[in-house]
XYZ file of C-alpha atoms in Angstrom:
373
model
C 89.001 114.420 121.699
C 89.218 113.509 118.120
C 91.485 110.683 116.771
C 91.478 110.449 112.759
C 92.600 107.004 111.759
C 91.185 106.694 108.208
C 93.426 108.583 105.967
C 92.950 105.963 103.023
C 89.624 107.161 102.940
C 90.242 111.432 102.841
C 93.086 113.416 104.470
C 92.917 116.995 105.494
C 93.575 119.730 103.515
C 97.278 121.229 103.505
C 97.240 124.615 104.981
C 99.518 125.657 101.521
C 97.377 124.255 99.335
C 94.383 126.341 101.075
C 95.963 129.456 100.695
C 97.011 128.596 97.276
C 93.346 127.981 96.690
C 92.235 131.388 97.925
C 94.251 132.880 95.855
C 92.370 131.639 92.546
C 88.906 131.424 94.445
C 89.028 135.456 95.851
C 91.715 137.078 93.833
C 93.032 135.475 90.370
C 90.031 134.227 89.397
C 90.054 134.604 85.906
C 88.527 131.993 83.003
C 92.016 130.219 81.706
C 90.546 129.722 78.378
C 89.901 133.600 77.927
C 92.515 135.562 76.039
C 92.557 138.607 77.835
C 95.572 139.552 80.461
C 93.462 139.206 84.005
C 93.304 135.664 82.935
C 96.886 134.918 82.418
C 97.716 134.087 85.816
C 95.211 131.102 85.620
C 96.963 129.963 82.439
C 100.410 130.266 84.668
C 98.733 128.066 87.415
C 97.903 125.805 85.327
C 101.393 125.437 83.438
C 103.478 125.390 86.542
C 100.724 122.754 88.677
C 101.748 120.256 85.436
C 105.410 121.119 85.589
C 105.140 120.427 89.584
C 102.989 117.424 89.595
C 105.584 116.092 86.760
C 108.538 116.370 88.641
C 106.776 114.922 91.650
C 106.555 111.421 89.596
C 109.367 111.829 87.099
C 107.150 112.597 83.893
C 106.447 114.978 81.490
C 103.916 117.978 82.037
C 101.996 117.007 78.618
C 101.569 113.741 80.382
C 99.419 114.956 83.100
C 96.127 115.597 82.502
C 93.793 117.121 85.119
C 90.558 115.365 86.023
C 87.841 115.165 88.842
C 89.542 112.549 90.481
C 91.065 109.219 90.838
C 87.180 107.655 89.668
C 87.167 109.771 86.068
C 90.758 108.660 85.760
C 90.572 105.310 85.969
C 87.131 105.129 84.138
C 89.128 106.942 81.541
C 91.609 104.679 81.255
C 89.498 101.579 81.323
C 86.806 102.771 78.572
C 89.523 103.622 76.390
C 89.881 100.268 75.207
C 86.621 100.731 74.237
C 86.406 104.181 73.028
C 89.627 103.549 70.657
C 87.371 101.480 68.192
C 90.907 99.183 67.725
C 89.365 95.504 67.340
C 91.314 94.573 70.522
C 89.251 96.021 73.295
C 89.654 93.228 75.943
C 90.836 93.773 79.552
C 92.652 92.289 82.911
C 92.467 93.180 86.040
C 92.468 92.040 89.500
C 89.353 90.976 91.630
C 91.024 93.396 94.390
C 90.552 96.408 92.622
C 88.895 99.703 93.575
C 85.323 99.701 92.412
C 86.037 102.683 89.901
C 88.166 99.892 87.975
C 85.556 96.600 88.407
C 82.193 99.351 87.974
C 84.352 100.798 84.685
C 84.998 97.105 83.379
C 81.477 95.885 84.233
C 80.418 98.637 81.749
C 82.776 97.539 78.558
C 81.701 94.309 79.349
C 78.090 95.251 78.826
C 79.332 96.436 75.307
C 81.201 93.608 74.115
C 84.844 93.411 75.486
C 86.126 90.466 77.728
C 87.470 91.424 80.942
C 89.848 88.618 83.117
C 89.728 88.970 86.700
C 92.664 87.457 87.976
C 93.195 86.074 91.518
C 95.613 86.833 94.282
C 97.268 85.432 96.817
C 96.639 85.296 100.677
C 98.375 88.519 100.742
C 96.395 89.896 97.989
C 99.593 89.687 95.880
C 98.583 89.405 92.190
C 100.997 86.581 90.142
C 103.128 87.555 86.917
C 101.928 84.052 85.627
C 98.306 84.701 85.686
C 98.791 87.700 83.911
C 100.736 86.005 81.300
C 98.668 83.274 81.282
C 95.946 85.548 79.909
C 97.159 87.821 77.264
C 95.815 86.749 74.669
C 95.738 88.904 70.975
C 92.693 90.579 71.526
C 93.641 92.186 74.979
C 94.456 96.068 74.565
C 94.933 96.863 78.329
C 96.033 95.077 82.046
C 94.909 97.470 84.967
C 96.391 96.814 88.057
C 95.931 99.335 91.231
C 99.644 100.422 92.638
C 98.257 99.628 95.909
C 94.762 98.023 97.124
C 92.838 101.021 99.363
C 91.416 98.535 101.601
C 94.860 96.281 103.021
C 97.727 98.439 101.418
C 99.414 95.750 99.467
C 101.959 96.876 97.079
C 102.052 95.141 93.794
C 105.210 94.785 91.321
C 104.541 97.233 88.798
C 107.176 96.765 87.142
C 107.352 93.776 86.283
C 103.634 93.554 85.793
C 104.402 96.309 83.159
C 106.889 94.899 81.698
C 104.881 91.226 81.287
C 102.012 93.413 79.435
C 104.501 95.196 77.198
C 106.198 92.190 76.231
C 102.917 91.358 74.698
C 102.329 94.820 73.146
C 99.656 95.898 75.638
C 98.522 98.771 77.649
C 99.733 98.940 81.680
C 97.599 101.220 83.626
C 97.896 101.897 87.178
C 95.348 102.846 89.947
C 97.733 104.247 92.321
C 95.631 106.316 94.050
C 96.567 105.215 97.227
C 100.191 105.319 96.557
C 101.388 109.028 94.895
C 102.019 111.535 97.644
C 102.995 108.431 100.237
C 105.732 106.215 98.343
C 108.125 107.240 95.891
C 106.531 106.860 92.763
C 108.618 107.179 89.443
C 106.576 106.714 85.565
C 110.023 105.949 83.861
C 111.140 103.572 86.020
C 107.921 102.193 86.545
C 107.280 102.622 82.063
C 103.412 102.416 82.921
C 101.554 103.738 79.833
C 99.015 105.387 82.278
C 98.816 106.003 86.292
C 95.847 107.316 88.339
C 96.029 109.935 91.165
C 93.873 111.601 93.214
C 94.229 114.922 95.254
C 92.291 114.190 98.641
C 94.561 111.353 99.361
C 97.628 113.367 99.908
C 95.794 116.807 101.346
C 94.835 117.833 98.339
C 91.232 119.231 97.881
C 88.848 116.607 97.060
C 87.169 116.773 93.691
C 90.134 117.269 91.400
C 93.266 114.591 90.450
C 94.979 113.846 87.449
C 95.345 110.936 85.116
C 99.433 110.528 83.380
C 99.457 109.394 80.096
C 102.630 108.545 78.645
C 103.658 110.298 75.253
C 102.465 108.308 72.010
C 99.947 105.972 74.095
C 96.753 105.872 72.011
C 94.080 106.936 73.762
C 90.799 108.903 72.591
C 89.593 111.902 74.691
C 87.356 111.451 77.302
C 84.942 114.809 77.590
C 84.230 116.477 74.461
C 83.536 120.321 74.276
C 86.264 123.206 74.480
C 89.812 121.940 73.995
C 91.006 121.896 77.498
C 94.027 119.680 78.452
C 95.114 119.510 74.889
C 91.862 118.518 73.461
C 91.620 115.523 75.648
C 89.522 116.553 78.413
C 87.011 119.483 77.739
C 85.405 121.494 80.543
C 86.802 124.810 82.683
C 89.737 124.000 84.591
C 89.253 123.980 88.391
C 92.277 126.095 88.598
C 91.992 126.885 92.474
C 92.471 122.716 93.434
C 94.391 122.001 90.222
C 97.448 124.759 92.123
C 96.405 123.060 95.135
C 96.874 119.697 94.411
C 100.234 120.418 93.067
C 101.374 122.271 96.101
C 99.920 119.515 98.509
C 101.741 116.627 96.057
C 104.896 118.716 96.339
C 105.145 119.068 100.007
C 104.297 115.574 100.691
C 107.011 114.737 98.909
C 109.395 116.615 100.624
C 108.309 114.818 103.686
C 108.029 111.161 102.564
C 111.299 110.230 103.778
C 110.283 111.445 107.443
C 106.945 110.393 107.377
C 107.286 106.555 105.758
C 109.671 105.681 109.188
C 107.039 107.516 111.290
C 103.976 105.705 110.090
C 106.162 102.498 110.649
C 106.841 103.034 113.755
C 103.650 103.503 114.534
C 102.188 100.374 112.480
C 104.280 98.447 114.916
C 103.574 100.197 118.156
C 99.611 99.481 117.477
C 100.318 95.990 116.678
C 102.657 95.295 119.710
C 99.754 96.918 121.905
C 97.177 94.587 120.626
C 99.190 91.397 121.436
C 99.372 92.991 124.649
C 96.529 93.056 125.265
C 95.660 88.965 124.102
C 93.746 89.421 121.235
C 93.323 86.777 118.759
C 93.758 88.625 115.256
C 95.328 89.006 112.134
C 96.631 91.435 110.012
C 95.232 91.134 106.320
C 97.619 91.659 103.198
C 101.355 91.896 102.657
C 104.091 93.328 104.704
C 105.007 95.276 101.374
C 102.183 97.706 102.326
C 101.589 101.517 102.192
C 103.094 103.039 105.365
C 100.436 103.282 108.418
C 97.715 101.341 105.970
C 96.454 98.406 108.093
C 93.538 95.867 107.855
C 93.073 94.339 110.827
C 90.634 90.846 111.645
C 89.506 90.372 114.974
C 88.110 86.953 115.953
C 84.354 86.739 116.434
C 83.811 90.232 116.432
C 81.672 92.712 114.199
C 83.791 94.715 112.007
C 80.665 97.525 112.122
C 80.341 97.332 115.988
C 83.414 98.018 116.713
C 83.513 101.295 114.038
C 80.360 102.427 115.721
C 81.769 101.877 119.243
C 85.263 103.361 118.730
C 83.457 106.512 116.946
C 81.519 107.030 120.664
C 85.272 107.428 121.690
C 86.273 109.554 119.569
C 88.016 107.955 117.099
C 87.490 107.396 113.046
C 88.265 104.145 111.649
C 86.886 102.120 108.740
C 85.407 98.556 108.319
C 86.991 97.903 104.355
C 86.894 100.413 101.790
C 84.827 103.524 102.606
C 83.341 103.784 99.200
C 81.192 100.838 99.995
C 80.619 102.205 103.618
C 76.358 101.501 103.236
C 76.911 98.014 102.178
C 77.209 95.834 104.892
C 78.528 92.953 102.532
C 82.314 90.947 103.053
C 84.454 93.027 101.302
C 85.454 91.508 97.836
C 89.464 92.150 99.004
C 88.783 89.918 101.960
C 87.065 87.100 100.049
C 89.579 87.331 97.354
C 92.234 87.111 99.889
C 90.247 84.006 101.895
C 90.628 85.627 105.259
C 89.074 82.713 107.317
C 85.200 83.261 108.187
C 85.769 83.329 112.465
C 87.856 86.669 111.092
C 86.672 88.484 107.874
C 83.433 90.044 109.781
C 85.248 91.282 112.785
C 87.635 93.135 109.955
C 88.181 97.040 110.620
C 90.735 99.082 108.543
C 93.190 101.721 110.417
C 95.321 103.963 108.145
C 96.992 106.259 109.788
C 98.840 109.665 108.739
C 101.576 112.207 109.900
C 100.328 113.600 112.316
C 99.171 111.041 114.264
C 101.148 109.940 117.736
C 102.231 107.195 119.357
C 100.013 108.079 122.307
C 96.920 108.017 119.887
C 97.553 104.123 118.815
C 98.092 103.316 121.752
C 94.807 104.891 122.755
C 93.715 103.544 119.600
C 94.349 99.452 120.856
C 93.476 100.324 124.211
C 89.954 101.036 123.182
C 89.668 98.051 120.939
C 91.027 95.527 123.751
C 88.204 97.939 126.360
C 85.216 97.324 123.587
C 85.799 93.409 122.612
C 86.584 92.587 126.474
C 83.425 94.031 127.248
């Protein structure tokens, strides 16, 4: 028995989106930059996977352009400030964010732009007033993720937006976590750019898309061929692009079943657990992504009790599981001050739709089995 509880870190692949893939792997396979008829279904792939992903977050289809993933988008996004050659190149961002964002900002740093780091709260809520508090003249962007991947905090967009744009600056968004789980709107939102990636909503992995609102200056990121309107050169991945869209699209249709679901069973797993006596706490904000929960157990090794629970079958993560060979406090839990009897006994369990409420309870009845022991 197998019971996958780490769906922040990949989910599996939507049986639509696989067939759609075959499809442009075995059949339509065709070069969508060739002018020739056998490759005009690719070209039609690739129109209606824009016109679907679009819809799916209320933009445009020239606003979405296709990339490798959530990583080239936001390192796009970030080292355009830099690229743009404007005399304003400075950045803010969050100490919380995903290390695509910090790594990216690291790098413009190295050539010359300031980057802010601003704090959070305990709940890893970012303030409006620190982000006011630093705009300054010479900042051209604030990049703040939708949602942190490690405790599922939801920030306000929004408002954060609107704060940046009352200052004439850049809002980009690392919601990578977020698109194919919450309803996610650009308009509303009026982010100038947003980050997605297709393996977090069973999508293919490899392949996401970065939205760019109309009229936001920004340079292109791979030069070559003039794929996605000049701005992004290299042969479309057609196959996951029409996969991605399909697998965006169907999650979408099921959000409003699946959010009350994954709620249901956030609170089943945390009812077991004080069942059972154990002294923990939940990291981050109640405003979370559905089924997304970082969990602190006193005195206890975060990494034992991944190893241990993997011997039983079931997948969990110890805080963000792009840093899963560093053994290091997570930089969300020191930013957040989770108290040091806690922050090492820390595991992660995100759960997804087709999970059950006889798995979390397996799921706390194995943790309570492994730290009684």
């Amino acid at each position: 028995m197998r019971i996958y509880a780490d769906h922040a870190a990949t989910t599996q692949l939507d049986l639509d989106a696989f067939d759609e893939m075959k499809t442009f792997l075995l059949e339509e396979y065709g070069n969508a930059s060739q002018p020739y008829s056998f490759s005009r279904s690719a070209k039609e792939a690739l129109k209606s996977a824009r016109v679907t992903i679009a819809k799916c977050i209320n933009a445009e289809p020239e606003e979405i352009y296709f990339t490798s993933g959530g990583t080239e988008s936001d390192n796009w996004a970030i080292k355009s400030a830099l690229f743009d050659g404007d005399v304003r190149c400075d950045i803010i961002t969050s100490q919380i964010e995903h290390h695509a964002i910090l790594h990216a900002c690291h790098t413009v740093e190295q050539k010359g732009c300031h980057v802010e780091y601003v704090p959070v709260d305990t709940l890893g809520v970012i303030r409006l007033s620190d982000i006011k508090e630093h705009i300054t003249d010479k900042v051209k962007l604030v990049s703040i993720m939708y949602a942190n991947n490690e405790i599922g905090t939801i920030q306000q967009i929004k408002e954060l937006c609107s704060v940046a744009h009352s200052r004439g600056v850049l809002f980009h968004t690392d919601a990578v976590q977020a698109v194919g789980h919450v309803p996610i709107d650009v308009k509303e939102l009026d982010v100038d750019m947003l980050s997605a990636s297709a393996h977090k909503f069973n999508g293919p992995k490899g392949i996401g898309f970065l939205y760019i609102k109309k009229e936001t200056s920004i340079s292109p990121y791979i030069d070559g061929g003039a794929q996605e309107f000049g701005m992004r050169a290299g042969t479309e991945n057609v196959a996951s692009i029409a996969a991605m869209a399909v697998a965006l699209r169907n999650n979408c249709k099921k959000m409003e079943k699946n959010i009350p679901h994954l709620k249901k069973l956030e609170t089943i797993l945390i009812r077991e657990l004080h069942g059972y006596e154990l002294d923990f706490r939940c990291n981050g904000s109640d405003n979370r992504i559905p089924g997304n929960l970082s969990l602190s157990f006193r005195n206890a090794e975060g990494e034992m009790l991944l190893h241990r629970l993997d011997l039983m079958g079931i997948c969990v993560s110890t805080g963000s599981a792009c840093d899963s060979k560093n053994t290091k406090i997570s930089h969300v839990l020191e930013a957040i001050s989770v108290p040091q009897e806690y922050v090492v006994g820390t595991i992660r369990i995100s759960l997804g739709a087709e999970n059950t409420e006889e798995e979390v309870k397996y799921i706390a009845k194995a943790i309570c089995k492994i730290l009684k022991s």
